[in-house]
XYZ file of C-alpha atoms in Angstrom:
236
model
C -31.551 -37.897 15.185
C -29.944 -41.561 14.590
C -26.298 -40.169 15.683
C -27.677 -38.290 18.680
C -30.041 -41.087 20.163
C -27.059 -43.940 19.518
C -24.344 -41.394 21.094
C -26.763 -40.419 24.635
C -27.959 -44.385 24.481
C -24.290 -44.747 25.417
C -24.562 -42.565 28.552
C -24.698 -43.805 31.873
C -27.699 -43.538 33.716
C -27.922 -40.005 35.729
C -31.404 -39.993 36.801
C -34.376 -41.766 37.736
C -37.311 -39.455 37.425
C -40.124 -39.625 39.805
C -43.855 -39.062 38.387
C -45.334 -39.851 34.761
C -44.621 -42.255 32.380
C -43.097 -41.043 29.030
C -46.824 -40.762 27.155
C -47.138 -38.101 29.732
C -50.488 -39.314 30.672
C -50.334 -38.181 33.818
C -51.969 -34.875 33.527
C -52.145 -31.831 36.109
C -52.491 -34.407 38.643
C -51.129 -34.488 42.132
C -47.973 -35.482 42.668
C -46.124 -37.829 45.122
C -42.453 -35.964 45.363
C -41.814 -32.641 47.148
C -38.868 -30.779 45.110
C -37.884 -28.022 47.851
C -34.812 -27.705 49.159
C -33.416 -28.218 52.751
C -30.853 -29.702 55.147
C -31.381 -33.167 52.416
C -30.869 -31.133 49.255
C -33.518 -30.549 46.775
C -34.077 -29.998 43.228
C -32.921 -26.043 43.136
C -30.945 -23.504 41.299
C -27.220 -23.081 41.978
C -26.327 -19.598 43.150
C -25.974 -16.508 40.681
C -28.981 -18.025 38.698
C -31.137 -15.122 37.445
C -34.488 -15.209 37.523
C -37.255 -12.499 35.787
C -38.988 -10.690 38.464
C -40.882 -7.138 37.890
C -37.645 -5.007 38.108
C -35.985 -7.377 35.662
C -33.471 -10.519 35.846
C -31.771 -10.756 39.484
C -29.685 -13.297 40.709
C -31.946 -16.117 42.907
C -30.023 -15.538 45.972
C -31.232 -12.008 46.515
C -34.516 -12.694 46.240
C -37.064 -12.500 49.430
C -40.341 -13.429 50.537
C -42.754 -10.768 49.013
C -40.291 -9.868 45.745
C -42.819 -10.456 42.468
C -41.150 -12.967 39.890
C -42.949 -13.737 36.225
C -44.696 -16.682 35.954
C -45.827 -18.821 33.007
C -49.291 -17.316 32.032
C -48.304 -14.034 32.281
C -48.018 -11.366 34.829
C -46.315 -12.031 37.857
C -46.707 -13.769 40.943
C -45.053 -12.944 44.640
C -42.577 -14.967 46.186
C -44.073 -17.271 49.710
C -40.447 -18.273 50.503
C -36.777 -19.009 49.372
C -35.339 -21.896 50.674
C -31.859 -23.061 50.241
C -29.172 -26.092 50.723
C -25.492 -26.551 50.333
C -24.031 -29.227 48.392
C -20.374 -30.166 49.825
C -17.756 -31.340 47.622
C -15.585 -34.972 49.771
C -12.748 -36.105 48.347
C -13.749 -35.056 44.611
C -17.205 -36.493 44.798
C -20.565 -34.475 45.595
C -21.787 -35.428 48.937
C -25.150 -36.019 47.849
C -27.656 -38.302 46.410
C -26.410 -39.876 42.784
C -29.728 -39.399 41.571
C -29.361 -35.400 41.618
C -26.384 -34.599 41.172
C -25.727 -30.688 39.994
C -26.933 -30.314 35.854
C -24.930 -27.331 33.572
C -27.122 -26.468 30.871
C -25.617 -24.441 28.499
C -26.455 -21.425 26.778
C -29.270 -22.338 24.153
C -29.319 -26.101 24.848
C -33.120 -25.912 25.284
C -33.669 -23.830 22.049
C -32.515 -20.563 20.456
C -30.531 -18.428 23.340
C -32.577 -20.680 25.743
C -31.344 -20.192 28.050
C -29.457 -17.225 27.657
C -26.630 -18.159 29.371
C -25.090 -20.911 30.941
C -27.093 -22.263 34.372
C -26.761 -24.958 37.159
C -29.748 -26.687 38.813
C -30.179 -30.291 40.425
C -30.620 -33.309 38.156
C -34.026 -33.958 39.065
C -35.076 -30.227 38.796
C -38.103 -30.245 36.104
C -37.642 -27.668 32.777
C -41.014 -26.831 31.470
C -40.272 -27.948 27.424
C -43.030 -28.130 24.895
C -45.819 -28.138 26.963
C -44.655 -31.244 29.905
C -41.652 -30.989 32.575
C -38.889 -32.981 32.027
C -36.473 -33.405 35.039
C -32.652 -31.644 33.877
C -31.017 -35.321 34.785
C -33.013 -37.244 31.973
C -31.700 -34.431 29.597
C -28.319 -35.129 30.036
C -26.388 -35.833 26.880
C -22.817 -35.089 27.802
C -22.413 -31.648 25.521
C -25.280 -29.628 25.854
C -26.256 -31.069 28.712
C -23.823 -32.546 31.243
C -23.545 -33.462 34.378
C -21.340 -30.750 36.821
C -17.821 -32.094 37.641
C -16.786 -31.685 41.879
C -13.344 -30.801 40.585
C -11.746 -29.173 44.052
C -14.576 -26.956 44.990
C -15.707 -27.726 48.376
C -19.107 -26.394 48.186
C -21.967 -25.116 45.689
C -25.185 -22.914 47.341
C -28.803 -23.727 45.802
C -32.120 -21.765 45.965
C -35.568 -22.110 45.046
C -38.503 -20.300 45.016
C -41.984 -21.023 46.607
C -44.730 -19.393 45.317
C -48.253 -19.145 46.885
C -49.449 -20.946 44.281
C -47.166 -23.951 42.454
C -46.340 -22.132 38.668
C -43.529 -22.164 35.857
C -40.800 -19.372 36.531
C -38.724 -17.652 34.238
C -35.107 -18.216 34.647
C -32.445 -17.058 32.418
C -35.124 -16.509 29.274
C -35.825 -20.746 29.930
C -38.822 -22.031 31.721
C -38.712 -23.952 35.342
C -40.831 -25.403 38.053
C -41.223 -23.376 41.201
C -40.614 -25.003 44.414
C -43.474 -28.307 44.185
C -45.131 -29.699 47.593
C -46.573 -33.097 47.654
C -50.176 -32.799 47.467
C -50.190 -29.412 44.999
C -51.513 -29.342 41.404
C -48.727 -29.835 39.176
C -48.763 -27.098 36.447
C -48.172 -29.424 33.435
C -47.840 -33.244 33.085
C -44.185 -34.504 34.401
C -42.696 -36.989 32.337
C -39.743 -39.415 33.130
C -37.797 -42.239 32.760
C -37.954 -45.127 35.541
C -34.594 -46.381 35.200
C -32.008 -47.046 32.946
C -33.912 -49.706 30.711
C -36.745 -47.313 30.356
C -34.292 -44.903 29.048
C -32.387 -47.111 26.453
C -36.008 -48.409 25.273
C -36.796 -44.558 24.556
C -33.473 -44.241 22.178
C -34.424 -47.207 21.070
C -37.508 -45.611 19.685
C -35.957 -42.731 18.485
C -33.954 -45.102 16.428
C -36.741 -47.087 15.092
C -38.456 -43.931 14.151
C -37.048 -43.385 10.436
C -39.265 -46.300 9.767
C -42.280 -45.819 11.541
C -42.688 -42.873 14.568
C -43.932 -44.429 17.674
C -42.032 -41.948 19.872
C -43.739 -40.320 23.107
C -43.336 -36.776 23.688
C -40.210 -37.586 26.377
C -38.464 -39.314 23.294
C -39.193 -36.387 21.408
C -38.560 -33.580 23.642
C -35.039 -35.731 24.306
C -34.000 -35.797 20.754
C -34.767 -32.095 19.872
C -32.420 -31.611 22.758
C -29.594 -34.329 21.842
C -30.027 -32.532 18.017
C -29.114 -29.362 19.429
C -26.147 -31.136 21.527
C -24.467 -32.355 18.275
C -23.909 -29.211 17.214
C -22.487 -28.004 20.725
C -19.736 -30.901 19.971
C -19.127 -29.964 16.576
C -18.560 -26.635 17.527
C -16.485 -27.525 20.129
């Protein structure tokens, strides 16, 4: 835990997370942020993405309104709408917003073969972990967890799914928010750092913790996740 939380304290700041504070005191609450995409991006999934549905995994892009997908409690719910963006690629930078930039998250970075294999989504995209969503950017840890180089593609295609009413989804054997509209009920508290200072004050309590534990369930959540990245670079 000390290695990982100095190594990701390192990090430059990839995300500012909109919504609770790191107790994750917010509850069910309503939120303030609408994560849909559209002609402005959006926190999405990049094409090719698969995602559980009653006839089994299929790729996000060939899903349509009315297609049933599993949702978190069980059972399955049917899709409202799929709305997309394009992210463009301009001069080897991603012509978007710096604060959601596209996230890789490899195959079991979120626990055992979760996910199951390798997936893209936005950096402020929240992954439902241990009970609270966590947007993918405050995950980043550079191994595990990285941010997606522009390299010379010119464009990457992203999807999400909106159901009738707001739930977790199933996507690649990990767990994901649906599309989220300002004004819903948020299925689980949403935790988050507000800036780069609130994130180095987290690994600074992850540090502290041999001695005494005061960590919140973001610091937590973050280390199991920086844990698991260590042993992505040692494999490596």
């Amino acid at each position: 835990m000390l290695g990982a939380a100095l190594a990701a304290s390192a990090l430059p700041h990839q995300a500012s997370a909109a919504g609770n504070n790191g107790k994750g005191n917010g509850g069910c609450g309503k939120g303030q942020q609408t994560n849909g995409c559209g002609d402005s991006g959006g926190n999405c999934f990049a094409r090719g993405t698969l995602v559980r549905t009653r006839e089994g995994y299929r790729p996000i892009e060939t899903l349509t309104a009315g297609a049933e997908v599993a949702v978190r409690l069980g059972g399955f719910a049917p899709i409202k709408a799929v709305v997309d963006h394009t992210l463009t690629c301009r001069a080897g930078q991603w012509d978007g917003s710096p604060d959601n930039l596209p996230v890789v998250i490899r195959r079991g970075a979120l626990g055992e073969n979760l996910p199951t294999a390798d997936l893209c989504v936005t950096a402020l995209h929240p992954i439902y972990v241990d009970g609270f969503l966590v947007n993918a950017g405050d995950l980043v840890n550079g191994t595990s967890i990285s941010l997606k180089a522009a390299d010379s593609r010119d464009s990457l295609d992203f999807f999400n799914i909106e159901l009738e009413h707001h739930d977790i989804l199933d996507v690649q054997g990990a767990f994901f928010e649906s599309l989220y509209k300002a004004g819903t009920e948020r299925c689980a508290p949403l935790l988050g750092f507000d800036g780069r200072r609130s994130k180095i004050r987290s690994h600074l309590r992850s540090v502290a913790s041999v001695v005494i534990d005061r960590r919140q369930p973001i610091d937590i959540i973050r280390d199991k996740v920086e844990e698991r990245g260590i042993g992505f670079a040692l494999a490596a």
